XYZ file of C-alpha atoms in Angstrom:
223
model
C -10.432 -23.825 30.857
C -8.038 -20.936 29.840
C -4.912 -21.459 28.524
C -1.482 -21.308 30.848
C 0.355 -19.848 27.371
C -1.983 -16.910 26.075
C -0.836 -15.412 22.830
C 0.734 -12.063 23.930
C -1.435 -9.025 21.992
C 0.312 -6.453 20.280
C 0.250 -3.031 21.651
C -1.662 0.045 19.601
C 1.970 1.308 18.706
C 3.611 -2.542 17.630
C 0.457 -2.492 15.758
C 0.792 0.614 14.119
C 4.522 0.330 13.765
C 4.556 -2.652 11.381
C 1.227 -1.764 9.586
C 3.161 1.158 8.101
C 6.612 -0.042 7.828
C 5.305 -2.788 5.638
C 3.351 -0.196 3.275
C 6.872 1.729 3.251
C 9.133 -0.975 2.180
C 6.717 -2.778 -0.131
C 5.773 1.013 -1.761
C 2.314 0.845 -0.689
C 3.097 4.380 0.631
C 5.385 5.570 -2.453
C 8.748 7.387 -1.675
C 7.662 11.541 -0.699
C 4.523 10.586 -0.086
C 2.657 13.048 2.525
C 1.599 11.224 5.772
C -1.708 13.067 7.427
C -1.927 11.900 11.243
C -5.756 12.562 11.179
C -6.112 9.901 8.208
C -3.603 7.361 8.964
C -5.219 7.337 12.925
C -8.787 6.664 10.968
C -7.408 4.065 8.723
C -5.739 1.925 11.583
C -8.296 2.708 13.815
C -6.308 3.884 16.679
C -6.263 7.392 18.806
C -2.890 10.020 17.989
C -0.599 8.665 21.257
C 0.720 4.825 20.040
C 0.144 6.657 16.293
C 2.828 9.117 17.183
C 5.184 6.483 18.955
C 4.938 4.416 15.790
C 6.108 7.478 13.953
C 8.644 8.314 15.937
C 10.109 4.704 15.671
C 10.215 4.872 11.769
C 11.916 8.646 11.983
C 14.565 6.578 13.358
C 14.810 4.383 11.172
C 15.125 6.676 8.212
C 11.129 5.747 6.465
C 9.868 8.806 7.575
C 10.920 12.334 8.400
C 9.368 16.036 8.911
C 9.380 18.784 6.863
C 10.447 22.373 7.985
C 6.620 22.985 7.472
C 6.069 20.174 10.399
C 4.150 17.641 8.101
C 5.522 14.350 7.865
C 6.641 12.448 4.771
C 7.709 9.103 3.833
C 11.532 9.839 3.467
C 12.936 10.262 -0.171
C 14.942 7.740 -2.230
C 18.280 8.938 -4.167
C 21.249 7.277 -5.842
C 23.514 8.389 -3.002
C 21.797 7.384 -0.130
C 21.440 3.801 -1.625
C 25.049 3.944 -2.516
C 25.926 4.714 1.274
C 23.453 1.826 2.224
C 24.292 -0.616 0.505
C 28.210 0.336 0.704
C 28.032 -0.619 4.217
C 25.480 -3.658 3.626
C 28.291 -5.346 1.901
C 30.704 -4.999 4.397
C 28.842 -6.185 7.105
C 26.712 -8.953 4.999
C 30.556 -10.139 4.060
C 31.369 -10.366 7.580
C 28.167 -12.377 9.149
C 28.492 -14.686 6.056
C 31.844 -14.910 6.374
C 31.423 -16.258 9.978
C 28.162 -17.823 9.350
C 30.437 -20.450 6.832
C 32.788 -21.392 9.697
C 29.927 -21.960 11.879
C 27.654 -23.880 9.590
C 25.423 -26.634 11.450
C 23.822 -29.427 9.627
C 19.801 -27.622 10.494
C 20.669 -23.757 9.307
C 21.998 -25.750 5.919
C 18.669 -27.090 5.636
C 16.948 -23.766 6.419
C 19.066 -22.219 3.795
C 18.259 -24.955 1.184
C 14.541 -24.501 2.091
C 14.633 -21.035 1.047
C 16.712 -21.915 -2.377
C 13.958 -24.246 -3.428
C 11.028 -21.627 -2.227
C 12.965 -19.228 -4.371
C 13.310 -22.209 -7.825
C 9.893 -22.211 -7.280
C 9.189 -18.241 -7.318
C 11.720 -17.776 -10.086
C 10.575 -20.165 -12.765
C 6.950 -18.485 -12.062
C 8.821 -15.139 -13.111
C 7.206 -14.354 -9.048
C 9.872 -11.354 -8.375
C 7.714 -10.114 -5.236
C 8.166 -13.592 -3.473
C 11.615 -14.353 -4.869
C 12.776 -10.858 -3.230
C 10.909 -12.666 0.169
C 12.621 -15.464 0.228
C 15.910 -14.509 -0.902
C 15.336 -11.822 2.248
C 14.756 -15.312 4.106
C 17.645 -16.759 3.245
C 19.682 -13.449 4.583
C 18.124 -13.320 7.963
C 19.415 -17.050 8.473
C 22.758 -16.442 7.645
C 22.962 -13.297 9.662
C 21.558 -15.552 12.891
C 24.324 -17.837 12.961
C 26.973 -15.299 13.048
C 28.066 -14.170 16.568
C 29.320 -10.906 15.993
C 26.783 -8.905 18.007
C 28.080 -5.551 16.663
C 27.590 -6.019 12.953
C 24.495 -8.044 13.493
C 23.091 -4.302 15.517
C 24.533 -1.817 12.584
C 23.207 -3.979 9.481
C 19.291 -4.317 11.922
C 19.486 -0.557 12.113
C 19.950 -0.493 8.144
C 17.041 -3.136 7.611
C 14.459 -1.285 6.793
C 15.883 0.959 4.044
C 17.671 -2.189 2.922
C 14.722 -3.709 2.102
C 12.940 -0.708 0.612
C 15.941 -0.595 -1.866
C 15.625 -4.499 -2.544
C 11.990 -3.911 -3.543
C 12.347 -0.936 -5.143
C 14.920 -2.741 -7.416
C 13.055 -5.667 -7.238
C 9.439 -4.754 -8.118
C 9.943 -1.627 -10.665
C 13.173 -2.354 -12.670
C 11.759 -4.099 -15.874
C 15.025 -5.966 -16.354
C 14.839 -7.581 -13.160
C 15.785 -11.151 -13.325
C 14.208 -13.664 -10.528
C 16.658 -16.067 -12.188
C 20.195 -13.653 -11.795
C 19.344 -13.396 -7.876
C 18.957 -16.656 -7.667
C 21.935 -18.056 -9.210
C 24.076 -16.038 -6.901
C 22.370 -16.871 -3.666
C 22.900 -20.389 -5.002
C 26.824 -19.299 -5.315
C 26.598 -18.154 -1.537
C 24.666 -21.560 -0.329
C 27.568 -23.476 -2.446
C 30.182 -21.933 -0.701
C 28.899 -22.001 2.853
C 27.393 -25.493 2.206
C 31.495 -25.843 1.627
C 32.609 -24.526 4.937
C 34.606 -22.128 2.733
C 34.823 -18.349 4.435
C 36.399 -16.530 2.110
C 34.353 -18.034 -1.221
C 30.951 -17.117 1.033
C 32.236 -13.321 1.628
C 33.266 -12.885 -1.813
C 29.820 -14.537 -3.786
C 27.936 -12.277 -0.741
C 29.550 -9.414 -1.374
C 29.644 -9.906 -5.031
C 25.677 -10.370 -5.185
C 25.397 -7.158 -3.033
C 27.186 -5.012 -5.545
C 24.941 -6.247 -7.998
C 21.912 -5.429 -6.461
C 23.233 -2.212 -5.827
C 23.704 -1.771 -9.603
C 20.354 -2.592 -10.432
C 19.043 -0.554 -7.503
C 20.515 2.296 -9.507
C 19.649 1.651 -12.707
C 15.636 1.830 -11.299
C 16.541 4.967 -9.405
C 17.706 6.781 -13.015
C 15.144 5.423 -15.115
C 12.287 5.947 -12.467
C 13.507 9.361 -10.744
């Protein structure tokens, strides 16, 4: 008897798409790092076309670009384009949790609180890969309840170099504290937990200029 709900199956391109955008943000595939078509078509065992259109998708979103010598990269990292980033992160981030606080429901607090505890858990294990996770968790939530389409489509077009920064930060600053990002997404649940819009915007965009300190700190000690 077949099933009346078969499971969808990703397309060569969806497939190849998020194979390599997740060994770009979690540095599998290092900033600068030279992309060969012929071996990254072997290694995901697909043909050049959906390969290609996978590409293409991450030019776009600023992971990849070409060179004037037509090879492709994985795009560089630098202070100033973090800077820019993350300058506009907290604007937006502010906003959405700003909103998000008014419009606070009884399940999303739960969802929220679920992701606090996953990241207690993480922390006092000194886990900074799955604290960075979760505390990415706990951002997507808060950016669903807002309804301001807009800033909701700018800070998704930012996503992926967003988290490439976070991990960055997270993963290869030594003085990276599980416990300091913690404490201030506990500061954000407190205050939207509160109904309290302008204490939610200001611990958000507080924690954002942090990580954008840190962020730089890496960037000048790694590069």
């Amino acid at each position: 008897m077949h099933s009346s709900n078969p499971v969808k199956r990703q397309s060569a391109s969806d497939y190849a798409y998020n194979e390599l955008r997740s060994k770009i943000i979690e540095l599998e595939y290092p900033p600068s790092e030279q992309l060969a078509e012929d071996s990254l078509a072997k290694d995901l065992e697909i043909s050049r076309t959906p390969l290609r259109q996978a590409l293409y998708r991450l030019e776009l979103e600023g992971l990849v670009n070409k060179q004037p010598n037509g090879r492709l990269r994985v795009c560089p990292i630098s202070p100033d384009e973090a800077k820019e980033v993350f300058k506009v992160r907290e604007a937006l981030e502010g906003l959405l949790t700003a909103e998000a606080a008014q419009l606070m429901t009884t399940e999303r607090l739960h969802q929220l609180e679920d992701r606090i505890e996953l990241m207690k858990m993480a922390a006092a294990k000194d886990r900074k890969a799955d604290t960075v996770k979760y505390g990415s968790e706990f951002h997507s939530i808060l950016h669903a309840i807002s309804t301001n389409a807009t800033a909701k489509r700018f800070l998704e077009q930012l996503e992926s170099r967003i988290e490439r920064y976070r991990r960055i930060s997270g993963y290869k600053n030594p003085h990276y504290k599980p416990s300091v990002s913690l404490h201030e997404h506990l500061d954000i649940f407190d205050a939207v937990k509160e109904r309290n819009s302008s204490l939610a915007e200001a611990a958000m965009r507080s924690h954002i200029r942090r990580s954008l300190r840190s962020i730089e700190e890496t960037l000048e000690r790694l590069y």
